[in-house]
Coordinates of C-alpha atoms in Angstrom, one line a residue:
X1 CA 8.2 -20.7 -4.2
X2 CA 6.5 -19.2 -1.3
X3 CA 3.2 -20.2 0.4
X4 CA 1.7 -17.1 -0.3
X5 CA 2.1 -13.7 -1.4
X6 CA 1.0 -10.7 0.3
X7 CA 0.3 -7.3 -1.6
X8 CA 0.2 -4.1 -0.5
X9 CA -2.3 -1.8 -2.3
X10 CA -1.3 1.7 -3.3
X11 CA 1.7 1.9 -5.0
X12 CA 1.6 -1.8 -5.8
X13 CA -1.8 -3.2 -6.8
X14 CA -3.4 0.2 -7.4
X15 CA -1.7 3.5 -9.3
X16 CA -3.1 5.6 -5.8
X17 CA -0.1 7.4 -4.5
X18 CA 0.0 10.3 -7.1
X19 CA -2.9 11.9 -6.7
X20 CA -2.9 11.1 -2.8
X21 CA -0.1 13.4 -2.8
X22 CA -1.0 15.6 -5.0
X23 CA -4.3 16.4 -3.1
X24 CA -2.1 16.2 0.4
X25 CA 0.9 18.7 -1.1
X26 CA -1.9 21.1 -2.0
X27 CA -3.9 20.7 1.5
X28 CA -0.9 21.1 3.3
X29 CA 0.4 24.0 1.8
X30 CA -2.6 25.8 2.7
X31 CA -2.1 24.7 6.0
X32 CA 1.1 26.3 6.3
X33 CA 3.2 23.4 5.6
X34 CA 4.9 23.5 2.1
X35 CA 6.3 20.1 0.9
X36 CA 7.5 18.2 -2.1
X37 CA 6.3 14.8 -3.4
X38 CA 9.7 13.9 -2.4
X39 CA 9.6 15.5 1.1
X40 CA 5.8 13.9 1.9
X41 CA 6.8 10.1 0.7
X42 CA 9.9 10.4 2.7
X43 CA 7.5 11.7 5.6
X44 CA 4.2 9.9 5.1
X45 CA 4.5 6.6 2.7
X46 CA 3.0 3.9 4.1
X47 CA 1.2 5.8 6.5
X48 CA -2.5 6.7 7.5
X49 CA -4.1 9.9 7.3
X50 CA -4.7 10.1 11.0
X51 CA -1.4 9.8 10.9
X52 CA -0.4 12.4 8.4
X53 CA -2.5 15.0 10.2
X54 CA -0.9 14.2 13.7
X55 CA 2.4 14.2 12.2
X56 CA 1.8 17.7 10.1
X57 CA 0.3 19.3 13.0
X58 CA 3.8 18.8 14.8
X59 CA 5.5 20.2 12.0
X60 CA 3.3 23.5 12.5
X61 CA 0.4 22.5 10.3
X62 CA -2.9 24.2 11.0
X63 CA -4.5 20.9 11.3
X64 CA -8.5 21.4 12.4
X65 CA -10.1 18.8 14.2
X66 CA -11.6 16.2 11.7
X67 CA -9.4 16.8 8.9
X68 CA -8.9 13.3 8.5
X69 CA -12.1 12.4 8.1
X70 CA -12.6 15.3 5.6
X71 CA -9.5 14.5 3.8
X72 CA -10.5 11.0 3.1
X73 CA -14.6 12.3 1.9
X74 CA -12.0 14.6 -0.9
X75 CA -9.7 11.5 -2.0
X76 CA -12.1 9.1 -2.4
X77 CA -14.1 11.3 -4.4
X78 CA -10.6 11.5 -6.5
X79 CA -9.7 8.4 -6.7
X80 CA -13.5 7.3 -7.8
X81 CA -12.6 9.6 -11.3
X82 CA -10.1 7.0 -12.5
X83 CA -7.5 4.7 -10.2
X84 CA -5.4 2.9 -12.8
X85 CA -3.9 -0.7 -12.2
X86 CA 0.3 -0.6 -11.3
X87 CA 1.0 -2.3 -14.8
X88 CA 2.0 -5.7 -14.7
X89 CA 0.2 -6.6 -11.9
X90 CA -2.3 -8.5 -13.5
X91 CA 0.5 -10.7 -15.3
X92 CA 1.6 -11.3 -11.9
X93 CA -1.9 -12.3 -10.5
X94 CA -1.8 -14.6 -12.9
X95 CA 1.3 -16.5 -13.0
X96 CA 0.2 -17.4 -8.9
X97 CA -3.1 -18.3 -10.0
X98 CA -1.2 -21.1 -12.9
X99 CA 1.3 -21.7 -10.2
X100 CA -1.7 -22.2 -7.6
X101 CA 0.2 -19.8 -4.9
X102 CA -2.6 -17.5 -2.9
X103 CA -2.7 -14.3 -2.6
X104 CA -4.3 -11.0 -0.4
X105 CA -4.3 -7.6 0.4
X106 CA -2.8 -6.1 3.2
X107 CA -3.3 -2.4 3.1
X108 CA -3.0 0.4 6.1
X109 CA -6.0 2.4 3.9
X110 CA -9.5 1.5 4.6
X111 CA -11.7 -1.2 3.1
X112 CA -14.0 1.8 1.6
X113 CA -10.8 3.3 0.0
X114 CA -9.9 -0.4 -1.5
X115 CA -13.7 -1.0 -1.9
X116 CA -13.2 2.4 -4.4
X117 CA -10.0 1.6 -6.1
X118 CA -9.8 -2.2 -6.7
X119 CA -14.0 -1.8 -7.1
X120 CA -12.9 0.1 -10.6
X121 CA -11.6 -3.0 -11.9
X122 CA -14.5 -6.1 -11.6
X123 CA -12.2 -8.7 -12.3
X124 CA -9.9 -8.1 -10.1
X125 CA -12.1 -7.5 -7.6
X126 CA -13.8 -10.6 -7.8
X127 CA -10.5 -12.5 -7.7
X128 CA -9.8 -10.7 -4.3
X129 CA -12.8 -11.1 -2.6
X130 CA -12.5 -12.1 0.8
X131 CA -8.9 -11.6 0.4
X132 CA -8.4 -7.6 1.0
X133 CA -7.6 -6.9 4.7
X134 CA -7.7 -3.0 5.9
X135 CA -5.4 -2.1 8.4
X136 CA -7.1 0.7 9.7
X137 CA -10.6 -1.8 9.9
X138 CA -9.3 -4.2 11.5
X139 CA -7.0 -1.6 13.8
X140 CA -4.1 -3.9 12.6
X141 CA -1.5 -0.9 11.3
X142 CA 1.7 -1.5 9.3
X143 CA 4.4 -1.4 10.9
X144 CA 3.1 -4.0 13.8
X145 CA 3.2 -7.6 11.9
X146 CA -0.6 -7.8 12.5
X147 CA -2.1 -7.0 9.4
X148 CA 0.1 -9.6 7.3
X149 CA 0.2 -12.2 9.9
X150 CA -3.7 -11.8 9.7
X151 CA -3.9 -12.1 6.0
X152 CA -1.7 -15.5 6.1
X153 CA -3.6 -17.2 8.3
X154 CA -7.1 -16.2 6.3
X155 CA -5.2 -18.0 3.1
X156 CA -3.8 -20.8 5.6
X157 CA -0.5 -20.2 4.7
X158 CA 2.7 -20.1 7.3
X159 CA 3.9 -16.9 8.1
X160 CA 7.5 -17.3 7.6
X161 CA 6.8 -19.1 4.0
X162 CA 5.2 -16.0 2.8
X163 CA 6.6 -12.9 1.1
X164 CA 5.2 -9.9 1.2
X165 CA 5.3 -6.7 -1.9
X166 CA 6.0 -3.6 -0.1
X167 CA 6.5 0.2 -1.7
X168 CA 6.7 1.7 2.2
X169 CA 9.8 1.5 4.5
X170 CA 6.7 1.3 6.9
X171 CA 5.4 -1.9 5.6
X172 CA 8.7 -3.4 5.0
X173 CA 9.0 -3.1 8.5
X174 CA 5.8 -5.0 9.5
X175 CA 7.0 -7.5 7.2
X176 CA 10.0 -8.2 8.8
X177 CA 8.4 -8.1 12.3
X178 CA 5.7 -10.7 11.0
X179 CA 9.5 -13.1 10.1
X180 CA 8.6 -12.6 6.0
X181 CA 10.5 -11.9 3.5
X182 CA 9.7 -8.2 1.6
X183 CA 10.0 -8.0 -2.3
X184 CA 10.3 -3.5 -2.1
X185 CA 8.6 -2.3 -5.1
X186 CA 10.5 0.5 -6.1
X187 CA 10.0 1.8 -9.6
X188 CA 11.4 5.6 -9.1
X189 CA 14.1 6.7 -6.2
X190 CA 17.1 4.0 -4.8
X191 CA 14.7 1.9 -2.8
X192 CA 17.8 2.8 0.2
X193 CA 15.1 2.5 2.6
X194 CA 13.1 -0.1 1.6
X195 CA 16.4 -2.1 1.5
X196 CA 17.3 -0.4 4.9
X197 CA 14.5 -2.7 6.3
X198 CA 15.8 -5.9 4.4
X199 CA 13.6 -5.7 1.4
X200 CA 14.7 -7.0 -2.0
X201 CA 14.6 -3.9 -4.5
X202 CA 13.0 -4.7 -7.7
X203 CA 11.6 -1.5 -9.7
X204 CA 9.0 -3.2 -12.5
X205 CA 6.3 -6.1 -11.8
X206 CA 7.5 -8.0 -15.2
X207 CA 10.9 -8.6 -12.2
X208 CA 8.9 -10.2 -9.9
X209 CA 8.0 -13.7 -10.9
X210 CA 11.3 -14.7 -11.1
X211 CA 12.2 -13.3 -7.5
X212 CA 9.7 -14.8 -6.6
X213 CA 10.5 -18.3 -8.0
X214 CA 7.8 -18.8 -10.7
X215 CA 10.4 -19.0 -13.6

């Protein structure tokens, strides 16, 4: 049983990454830069939108200055019309609450984006209160170990006894760089490279107890 698990947010905690794409496929495309869903996780999963911008803009994007900033004013707005729970996590939640193992966040958005789409959900909010780290806040970005080596010392839990739950070959990364083990959340695609950075594929939350020693 580990000392403490460590979530990622969209894609794992929240239902995010759909309409993320959806709004950046169409943004893009204006831009000059044409892309599938397939194309842009493959590209951009895991990643910020700084980042997305700086990497577009190479690929002969017409990127303006402050699209970033701009980009994130339009998702939030999104996101705040309905961000769904990934199901199961909830179940999840609480079999580590019964089996009295902590849990955080460790997320490369930004506490305002989290704020937004964990907010949506009171509950859960209030059971993660304290414990939902921003990357980008805290200028702690995935794939450096930072961010998750942060967020086990703030539930006092070793490093190397915690396992992180990772949808990004990005964040798999930082947890392997931070010594933890990575549960890859992959419930679409062949998780090839999440397990190319030593994560355990697993493609529905009802699979992770058990992988992660609860049953």
């Amino acid at each position: 049983m580990p000392a403490a698990v460590l979530f990622d947010c969209d894609g794992v905690v929240v239902d995010s990454e759909g309409p993320t794409f959806d709004m950046l496929a169409e943004d893009l495309a204006a831009r000059g830069l044409p892309l599938t869903h397939a194309e842009m996780e493959r590209l951009f999963l895991g990643g910020t939108v700084e980042k997305v911008g700086l990497r577009a803009a190479g690929m002969g994007a017409d990127i303006p200055p402050g699209w970033a900033a701009d980009f994130y004013e339009r998702l939030y707005a999104r996101l705040a019309e309905g961000t769904p729970l990934i199901p199961g996590i909830l179940d999840v939640l609480d079999r580590l609450d019964t089996a009295g193992v902590p849990y955080a966040i460790g997320s490369n958005g930004t506490g305002r984006k989290m704020g937004i789409t964990i907010g949506q959900h009171p509950a859960l909010a209030a059971r993660l209160e304290g414990r939902m780290f921003s990357g980008i806040d805290l200028k702690m970005i995935k794939p450096a170990p930072d961010l998750y080596l942060h967020a086990a010392q703030a539930v006092g839990a070793d490093p190397v006894a915690c396992v992180v739950v990772e949808d990004s070959p990005t964040g798999a990364r930082a947890a392997r760089a931070a010594g933890m083990r990575c549960m890859g959340f992959t419930p679409q695609g062949d998780g090839a490279a999440l397990a190319a950075e030593g994560a355990v594929i697993f493609r529905a939350m009802a699979e992770l107890p058990a992988l992660l020693g609860l049953d």
